[in-house]
Coordinates of C-alpha atoms and ligand atoms in Angstrom, one line a residue:
K1 CA -7.0 19.8 14.0
K2 CA -3.9 18.4 13.0
N3 CA -1.5 19.3 10.3
V4 CA -0.1 17.2 8.0
L5 CA 3.4 16.5 6.2
I6 CA 2.7 14.6 2.8
I7 CA 6.7 13.4 1.6
G8 CA 6.6 11.9 -1.7
A9 CA 5.0 13.3 -4.3
G10 CA 4.2 10.3 -6.2
G11 CA 1.3 8.6 -7.7
V12 CA 0.1 7.8 -4.8
A13 CA 1.2 11.5 -2.8
Q14 CA -1.3 12.7 -5.7
V15 CA -3.9 10.8 -4.0
V16 CA -3.2 11.8 -0.2
A17 CA -2.8 15.4 -1.1
H18 CA -5.9 16.1 -2.8
K19 CA -8.2 14.2 0.1
C20 CA -5.9 16.1 2.9
A21 CA -7.2 19.2 0.9
Q22 CA -11.0 17.8 0.6
N23 CA -11.0 17.5 4.2
N24 CA -8.6 20.2 5.5
D25 CA -10.8 21.5 7.9
V26 CA -9.6 17.9 10.3
L27 CA -6.4 17.9 9.1
G28 CA -5.2 22.0 9.3
D29 CA -2.0 23.4 7.1
I30 CA -0.9 20.9 4.4
H31 CA 2.5 20.6 3.7
I32 CA 4.3 18.2 0.2
A33 CA 7.9 17.3 0.2
S34 CA 9.8 15.6 -2.0
R35 CA 13.3 14.9 -3.7
T36 CA 11.5 16.8 -6.9
K37 CA 10.0 20.3 -5.6
S38 CA 8.7 20.5 -9.2
K39 CA 6.7 17.5 -8.7
C40 CA 5.1 19.2 -5.3
D41 CA 4.6 22.7 -7.0
D42 CA 2.1 19.9 -9.6
M43 CA 0.3 18.6 -7.1
I44 CA -0.8 21.8 -5.5
A45 CA -0.8 23.3 -8.9
S46 CA -3.8 20.0 -9.4
V47 CA -5.2 20.4 -5.9
R48 CA -6.1 24.4 -7.0
E49 CA -7.1 23.2 -10.2
K50 CA -9.6 21.0 -8.5
K51 CA -10.7 22.7 -6.5
S52 CA -9.9 20.5 -3.9
M53 CA -9.7 22.9 -0.3
K54 CA -12.6 22.3 1.9
V55 CA -11.7 25.4 3.6
E56 CA -9.3 28.4 3.5
G57 CA -5.7 27.1 4.0
V58 CA -1.7 26.3 4.5
L59 CA -0.8 24.0 0.6
E60 CA 2.8 24.8 0.6
A61 CA 5.2 22.4 -1.5
H62 CA 9.0 22.2 -0.4
A63 CA 11.9 20.4 -1.3
L64 CA 13.3 17.2 0.8
D65 CA 15.9 14.2 1.0
A66 CA 13.6 12.4 3.2
L67 CA 17.2 10.3 4.3
D68 CA 18.7 12.9 5.6
I69 CA 16.8 12.8 9.1
E70 CA 18.5 16.0 10.9
A71 CA 16.5 17.7 7.6
T72 CA 13.4 16.2 7.8
K73 CA 13.1 17.3 11.6
A74 CA 14.1 20.5 10.8
L75 CA 10.8 20.5 8.5
I76 CA 8.5 18.3 11.0
S77 CA 9.3 21.5 12.9
K78 CA 8.9 24.7 10.9
T79 CA 6.1 23.9 9.2
N80 CA 4.5 22.3 12.3
S81 CA 3.4 19.4 11.3
Q82 CA 1.9 16.9 13.9
I83 CA 1.4 14.0 11.3
V84 CA 3.6 12.8 8.8
I85 CA 2.0 11.0 6.1
N86 CA 5.4 8.7 4.1
V87 CA 4.0 7.6 0.5
G88 CA 8.0 7.9 -1.3
S89 CA 9.8 5.5 -2.6
P90 CA 10.0 2.3 0.6
F91 CA 13.8 3.4 0.5
I92 CA 13.5 6.3 2.9
N93 CA 10.7 4.6 5.3
M94 CA 13.5 4.1 8.5
S95 CA 14.8 7.6 7.8
V96 CA 11.4 9.2 7.9
L97 CA 10.3 7.3 11.1
Q98 CA 13.1 8.4 13.2
A99 CA 12.5 11.9 12.5
C100 CA 9.0 11.0 13.3
I101 CA 10.3 9.6 16.4
D102 CA 12.8 12.9 17.2
T103 CA 10.4 15.3 16.5
G104 CA 7.4 13.6 18.3
V105 CA 5.0 13.3 15.8
A106 CA 2.2 10.7 14.3
Y107 CA 3.9 8.7 11.6
M108 CA 2.6 6.2 8.4
D109 CA 3.5 4.7 6.0
T110 CA 1.8 1.9 3.3
A111 CA 4.9 0.3 2.2
I112 CA 7.5 -1.7 4.1
H113 CA 11.0 -0.7 4.6
E114 CA 13.5 -1.7 1.9
E115 CA 17.7 -1.0 1.8
P116 CA 18.1 -0.3 -2.6
N117 CA 21.0 -2.6 -3.3
K118 CA 19.3 -5.6 -1.4
I119 CA 17.2 -8.0 -3.4
C120 CA 13.3 -7.7 -2.4
E121 CA 13.1 -8.2 1.1
T122 CA 12.5 -11.8 2.9
P123 CA 10.0 -12.6 5.7
P124 CA 9.9 -11.7 8.7
W125 CA 9.1 -8.4 6.1
Y126 CA 8.5 -5.6 10.0
A127 CA 10.0 -7.9 12.2
N128 CA 13.6 -6.4 9.5
Y129 CA 13.3 -3.4 10.2
E130 CA 10.3 -1.0 11.1
W131 CA 9.2 -3.4 14.9
K132 CA 12.8 -2.9 15.8
R133 CA 11.5 0.8 16.8
R134 CA 8.2 -0.2 18.1
E135 CA 10.0 0.0 22.3
I136 CA 10.6 3.1 21.6
C137 CA 7.3 4.7 20.0
A138 CA 5.8 2.5 22.8
E139 CA 8.1 4.6 25.6
K140 CA 7.6 8.1 24.2
G141 CA 4.1 7.9 22.8
I142 CA 4.6 7.3 19.6
T143 CA 1.8 6.6 16.9
A144 CA 3.1 5.1 14.0
I145 CA 1.0 3.1 11.6
L146 CA 2.4 0.8 9.7
G147 CA 1.1 -0.3 6.5
I148 CA -2.0 1.8 5.6
G149 CA -2.2 1.5 2.4
F150 CA -5.1 -1.0 0.7
D151 CA -2.8 -3.9 0.5
P152 CA -1.1 -3.8 3.1
G153 CA -3.9 -2.0 4.8
V154 CA -7.1 -2.3 4.3
V155 CA -6.8 -6.0 3.2
N156 CA -5.8 -5.9 7.0
A157 CA -8.8 -4.3 8.4
Y158 CA -11.0 -6.7 6.7
A159 CA -9.3 -9.2 8.3
R160 CA -10.0 -7.9 11.7
L161 CA -13.6 -7.0 10.8
A162 CA -13.8 -10.1 9.6
Q163 CA -12.4 -11.7 13.4
D164 CA -14.9 -9.0 15.4
E165 CA -18.0 -9.6 13.0
Y166 CA -18.1 -13.3 11.0
F167 CA -16.5 -15.5 12.3
D168 CA -15.5 -17.5 16.0
K169 CA -12.4 -19.2 14.4
I170 CA -10.4 -18.1 11.5
T171 CA -8.5 -20.7 9.5
D172 CA -7.7 -18.7 6.1
I173 CA -7.3 -15.8 5.0
D174 CA -6.4 -14.9 1.6
I175 CA -5.8 -11.7 0.5
I176 CA -6.8 -11.3 -3.8
D177 CA -5.8 -8.4 -5.1
I178 CA -6.9 -7.7 -8.8
N179 CA -6.7 -4.7 -11.1
A180 CA -9.0 -5.4 -14.3
G181 CA -7.8 -2.4 -15.9
S182 CA -6.8 -1.3 -19.3
H183 CA -3.8 1.0 -19.5
G184 CA -3.7 0.5 -23.8
R185 CA 0.1 -0.1 -23.2
W186 CA 2.0 -2.5 -24.2
F187 CA 3.6 -3.1 -21.2
S188 CA 3.8 -1.0 -18.6
T189 CA 3.9 -1.9 -14.1
N190 CA 1.3 -0.1 -12.6
F191 CA 3.9 2.0 -10.0
D192 CA 7.5 2.6 -9.6
P193 CA 8.9 -0.6 -11.7
E194 CA 11.9 -1.1 -9.0
I195 CA 9.8 -1.2 -7.0
N196 CA 7.0 -3.6 -9.3
F197 CA 9.4 -6.0 -10.5
R198 CA 11.7 -6.9 -6.7
E199 CA 8.3 -8.3 -5.5
F200 CA 8.2 -11.0 -8.0
T201 CA 11.8 -11.4 -8.6
G202 CA 12.9 -13.1 -5.0
R203 CA 10.7 -16.1 -3.7
V204 CA 7.6 -16.2 -2.8
Y205 CA 6.2 -16.6 0.8
S206 CA 3.3 -17.6 2.3
W207 CA 1.8 -18.4 6.1
Q208 CA 0.1 -21.8 6.1
K209 CA 0.1 -24.6 9.1
G210 CA 1.8 -22.4 11.3
E211 CA 5.1 -22.0 8.8
W212 CA 6.7 -19.9 6.0
Q213 CA 5.8 -22.0 2.9
V214 CA 8.2 -21.0 0.0
N215 CA 7.3 -20.8 -3.8
K216 CA 8.2 -19.8 -7.3
M217 CA 6.5 -16.8 -8.6
F218 CA 4.2 -18.2 -10.6
E219 CA 4.1 -21.6 -9.2
V220 CA 1.0 -21.4 -7.7
G221 CA -2.4 -19.9 -9.8
K222 CA -6.0 -20.2 -9.2
E223 CA -8.6 -18.7 -10.9
Y224 CA -10.8 -17.0 -8.8
D225 CA -14.5 -15.7 -9.4
L226 CA -15.0 -12.4 -7.8
P227 CA -18.0 -9.4 -7.9
V228 CA -17.8 -6.9 -11.2
V229 CA -14.0 -8.0 -12.2
G230 CA -15.9 -11.8 -13.0
K231 CA -13.7 -14.5 -13.4
Q232 CA -10.0 -14.5 -12.9
K233 CA -6.3 -15.4 -13.0
A234 CA -4.3 -14.4 -9.6
Y235 CA -1.0 -16.5 -8.6
M236 CA 0.9 -17.2 -4.7
T237 CA 2.5 -13.7 -4.1
G238 CA 4.8 -12.8 -1.3
H239 CA 3.4 -9.2 0.8
D240 CA 4.0 -7.4 3.6
E241 CA 0.7 -8.1 5.1
V242 CA 1.0 -12.0 5.4
H243 CA 3.6 -11.7 8.6
S244 CA 1.3 -8.9 10.7
L245 CA -1.5 -11.0 10.0
A246 CA -0.1 -14.3 11.1
R247 CA 1.0 -12.7 14.1
N248 CA -2.3 -11.4 14.6
I249 CA -4.8 -13.5 13.4
E250 CA -3.8 -16.4 15.6
G251 CA -4.1 -19.7 13.9
A252 CA -4.8 -18.4 10.7
D253 CA -2.9 -19.2 7.0
V254 CA -2.1 -16.1 5.4
R255 CA -1.8 -15.7 1.3
F256 CA -1.6 -13.3 -0.9
W257 CA -2.5 -13.6 -4.3
M258 CA -1.7 -10.8 -7.2
G259 CA -4.0 -10.9 -11.1
F260 CA -1.8 -11.3 -13.9
G261 CA -2.3 -11.3 -17.8
D262 CA -0.6 -13.8 -19.5
H263 CA 1.5 -10.4 -21.6
Y264 CA 2.8 -9.5 -17.9
I265 CA 3.9 -13.0 -17.5
N266 CA 5.4 -13.3 -20.7
V267 CA 7.1 -9.9 -20.8
F268 CA 8.5 -10.4 -17.1
T269 CA 10.4 -14.1 -17.6
V270 CA 12.2 -12.6 -20.6
L271 CA 13.3 -9.6 -18.3
N272 CA 14.1 -11.8 -15.5
N273 CA 16.0 -14.6 -17.5
L274 CA 17.9 -11.8 -19.2
G275 CA 19.4 -10.7 -15.9
L276 CA 18.1 -7.2 -16.8
L277 CA 15.7 -7.2 -13.3
S278 CA 18.7 -7.3 -11.3
E279 CA 19.7 -4.4 -9.3
Q280 CA 23.8 -5.7 -9.3
P281 CA 25.8 -3.3 -11.5
V282 CA 27.0 -4.4 -14.9
K283 CA 30.0 -3.2 -16.8
T284 CA 29.5 -2.4 -20.5
A285 CA 31.9 -2.9 -22.8
E286 CA 32.7 0.6 -23.0
G287 CA 33.0 0.2 -19.4
L288 CA 30.0 2.2 -18.2
E289 CA 28.6 0.7 -15.1
V290 CA 25.0 0.4 -15.2
I291 CA 22.4 -1.5 -12.9
P292 CA 19.6 -3.2 -15.2
L293 CA 16.6 -2.6 -13.5
K294 CA 17.5 1.0 -13.9
V295 CA 17.5 0.7 -17.5
V296 CA 14.8 -1.0 -17.6
K297 CA 12.9 1.5 -15.3
A298 CA 14.1 4.4 -18.1
V299 CA 12.7 2.7 -21.1
L300 CA 9.3 1.6 -19.4
P301 CA 6.4 4.1 -19.2
D302 CA 6.2 6.0 -16.0
P303 CA 2.7 4.8 -14.3
S304 CA 1.7 8.3 -13.6
S305 CA 1.7 9.1 -17.5
L306 CA -1.2 6.1 -17.4
A307 CA -4.1 7.5 -15.5
P308 CA -5.5 10.2 -18.7
D309 CA -6.1 6.7 -20.6
Y310 CA -6.8 4.1 -18.0
T311 CA -10.0 2.1 -17.6
G312 CA -12.1 -0.9 -15.8
K313 CA -12.1 -1.9 -12.5
T314 CA -10.0 -2.8 -9.2
C315 CA -11.3 -5.5 -6.9
I316 CA -9.4 -6.1 -4.1
G317 CA -10.5 -7.7 -1.1
D318 CA -10.0 -11.0 1.4
L319 CA -11.9 -14.5 1.2
V320 CA -11.8 -15.2 4.4
K321 CA -12.8 -19.0 5.9
G322 CA -13.2 -20.2 9.1
S323 CA -16.3 -21.3 11.8
K324 CA -19.3 -18.9 13.1
D325 CA -21.7 -20.8 15.7
G326 CA -20.1 -24.3 15.0
K327 CA -21.1 -23.8 11.3
D328 CA -18.4 -23.7 8.8
R329 CA -18.2 -20.2 6.5
E330 CA -16.6 -18.3 3.8
V331 CA -17.4 -13.9 2.9
F332 CA -15.9 -12.2 0.8
I333 CA -14.9 -8.0 2.0
Y334 CA -13.7 -6.1 -0.5
N335 CA -13.5 -2.5 -2.5
V336 CA -14.4 -2.0 -6.0
A337 CA -12.5 0.8 -7.7
D338 CA -12.7 2.5 -11.4
H339 CA -9.6 4.2 -12.6
K340 CA -11.5 7.0 -14.7
D341 CA -14.0 7.9 -11.6
A342 CA -9.9 8.4 -9.9
Y343 CA -8.6 10.1 -12.6
N344 CA -11.7 12.7 -13.0
E345 CA -11.7 13.2 -9.1
V346 CA -7.8 13.4 -8.1
G347 CA -5.6 13.0 -11.6
S348 CA -5.0 9.6 -10.7
Q349 CA -5.1 6.1 -11.8
G350 CA -7.2 3.7 -9.6
I351 CA -4.0 1.8 -8.0
S352 CA -3.0 4.7 -6.5
Y353 CA -6.4 5.7 -5.7
T354 CA -7.1 3.0 -3.3
A355 CA -3.3 3.1 -1.5
G356 CA -3.8 7.1 -1.4
V357 CA -7.1 7.6 0.4
P358 CA -6.8 5.0 3.5
P359 CA -3.7 7.0 5.0
V360 CA -5.5 10.3 4.6
A361 CA -8.5 8.3 6.5
A362 CA -6.5 7.1 9.2
A363 CA -5.2 10.5 9.3
M364 CA -8.3 11.9 10.0
L365 CA -8.9 9.9 13.2
V366 CA -5.3 10.2 14.7
A367 CA -6.3 14.2 14.1
T368 CA -10.3 13.2 16.2
G369 CA -7.8 10.8 18.8
E370 CA -9.8 7.7 17.7
W371 CA -7.0 6.2 16.0
D372 CA -3.9 7.9 17.5
A373 CA -2.8 5.0 19.4
K374 CA 0.5 6.3 20.7
T375 CA 2.4 3.6 19.7
M376 CA 3.5 2.0 16.9
V377 CA 0.7 -0.7 15.2
N378 CA -0.2 -2.9 12.3
V379 CA -3.5 -1.7 11.1
E380 CA -5.3 -4.6 12.1
E381 CA -4.5 -3.9 15.6
L382 CA -6.9 -0.9 15.8
D383 CA -10.5 -0.7 15.7
P384 CA -11.7 -1.1 11.9
R385 CA -15.5 0.1 12.2
P386 CA -14.3 3.7 12.3
F387 CA -11.5 3.5 9.5
L388 CA -14.2 2.2 7.3
A389 CA -16.6 4.1 8.0
Q390 CA -14.2 7.3 7.6
M391 CA -12.9 5.7 4.2
S392 CA -16.1 5.0 2.8
K393 CA -17.5 9.3 3.2
I394 CA -14.1 10.6 1.4
G395 CA -14.1 7.9 -1.7
L396 CA -13.2 4.4 -0.8
T397 CA -16.4 1.8 0.4
T398 CA -17.2 -1.6 1.6
W399 CA -19.1 -4.7 0.5
I400 CA -19.2 -8.2 1.5
R401 CA -20.6 -11.6 -0.4
D402 CA -21.6 -14.3 1.5
E403 CA -24.0 -16.5 2.0
Q404 CA -26.8 -13.3 1.9
G405 CA -24.9 -12.4 -1.3
E406 CA -23.5 -9.0 -2.0
R407 CA -23.9 -5.8 -0.3
Q408 CA -22.0 -2.9 0.8
I409 CA -21.6 -2.5 4.4
F410 CA -19.6 0.5 4.5
Ligands
LIG501 P1 6.2 6.6 -7.1 O1 7.1 6.1 -7.4 O2 5.5 7.3 -8.3 O3 6.9 8.3 -6.0 C1 8.0 8.0 -4.7 C2 8.5 9.2 -4.3 O4 9.7 9.4 -3.2 C3 8.8 10.3 -5.7 O5 7.7 11.2 -6.0 C4 10.1 10.5 -5.3 O6 11.0 11.7 -5.3 C5 10.1 10.2 -3.2 N1 11.2 9.9 -3.1 C6 11.8 8.6 -3.3 N2 13.5 9.0 -2.4 C7 13.3 10.3 -2.1 C8 13.9 10.7 -0.8 N3 15.2 10.7 -0.7 N4 13.7 11.5 0.2 C9 12.2 12.6 -0.5 N5 11.4 11.5 -1.8 C10 12.0 10.5 -2.4 O7 5.3 6.0 -5.4 P2 4.3 5.4 -5.7 O8 3.4 6.9 -5.4 O9 3.8 4.6 -6.8 O10 3.8 4.9 -4.2 C11 4.0 5.2 -3.2 C12 4.3 4.3 -2.0 O11 3.4 3.7 -1.9 C13 6.2 3.2 -2.2 O12 6.6 3.2 -1.0 C14 4.7 2.1 -2.4 O13 5.4 1.0 -2.2 C15 3.8 2.1 -1.7 N6 2.3 1.5 -2.1 C16 1.4 1.0 -1.8 C17 0.3 0.2 -1.6 C18 -1.1 -0.1 -0.7 O14 -1.1 -0.3 -1.4 N7 -0.3 -0.1 0.0 C19 -0.3 0.2 -3.3 C20 1.0 0.9 -4.6 C21 1.9 2.2 -3.8 P3 11.1 12.7 -6.8 O15 10.0 12.1 -7.5 O16 10.5 13.9 -6.1 O17 12.6 12.3 -6.9

């Protein structure tokens, strides 16, 4: 058994808390820490209400500013945690990682580190911050699993599975992320607007022909016909996993595509062109200094409030092209998740669900030793099979569409 400290109390953390509770026979004590302790208390109330704890055990809330490395170290020691699942905002990654390195415990997160005052990070994403700690993790035998949400995360495992089982040579990996669900609001982002918009205000980077290619957001679009969700328009977007996959799956072009409706694109374009998505402070005529993006965030719906009314499905997967036994082939490895099912089970919408289940599956594999890498890794560096099998047991199945049609493989 390994005790877990969950950092953050947002949409993804809510799922992580429930899933840790449902598997606390493998994971042991569960501690939840965030800036606002009341949010952790609410999560604990939800876990109790849904009777998620598998066996009798510790479930506690703590107030923590995770930018304070010493405070984080003290909490890790006090709670005797052996695994930290960081699902707080991406601004805290490097301080939480440092606390884990100093206390010798396993670390995992679901996004790359970002600095609050900088526009969206540019490639090489992992090399900007996290990989600078790779050597020290190896030296000290620290397990650090980077980007273990759905994308990045599961899609990295899908790429590795494709390499291991379905191809001799991979030429293209197109990661496609479609949310075909509906939240019923006039406009909302599905997660923190600050993080969501940042992804799209910068330039779009993809890895093609052995180098970074640069495009503008919404410049390159394509219609995909996908299982369950059908025909969907997706646009090329920059994303963390493009970087690590480009390094680890040699010779492949790697692109990331996200589905957007025309309404989202219109609203985004207006806000962006007006300068309302800027993270640079502006002064009002009254002398008030405000950050436009923060104001936009303040007036938009809180993404976690969308969950009760969310309906429809997500489809996220890897369209992989290459050759096997001298023949060209193409496979799509994917998961379909349902917003309503997620809400009924753990009180969150489908996007949080698909991001929150993977780190818990990974934590269970760290606890059993199968994924206890004792160094810093991206997900595609680990054997995907035990992970996808574990995920299937705890809520996310894996499917493939190939020459023989569509079928579940995990
Ligand atoms: P939310 O914005 O809902 O929650 C973030 C949480 O982080 C909040 O509870 C916030 O605290 C907490 N937090 C922020 N700063 C601090 C700090 N200094 N100390 C302690 N806690 C802090 O985010 P989500 O749940 O939507 O997402 C969580 C993470 O998952 C993000 O990094 C996001 O990018 C990533 N993600 C990854 C996905 C994937 O598939 N890979 C998909 C979706 C998200 P409080 O509220 O208490 O103030």
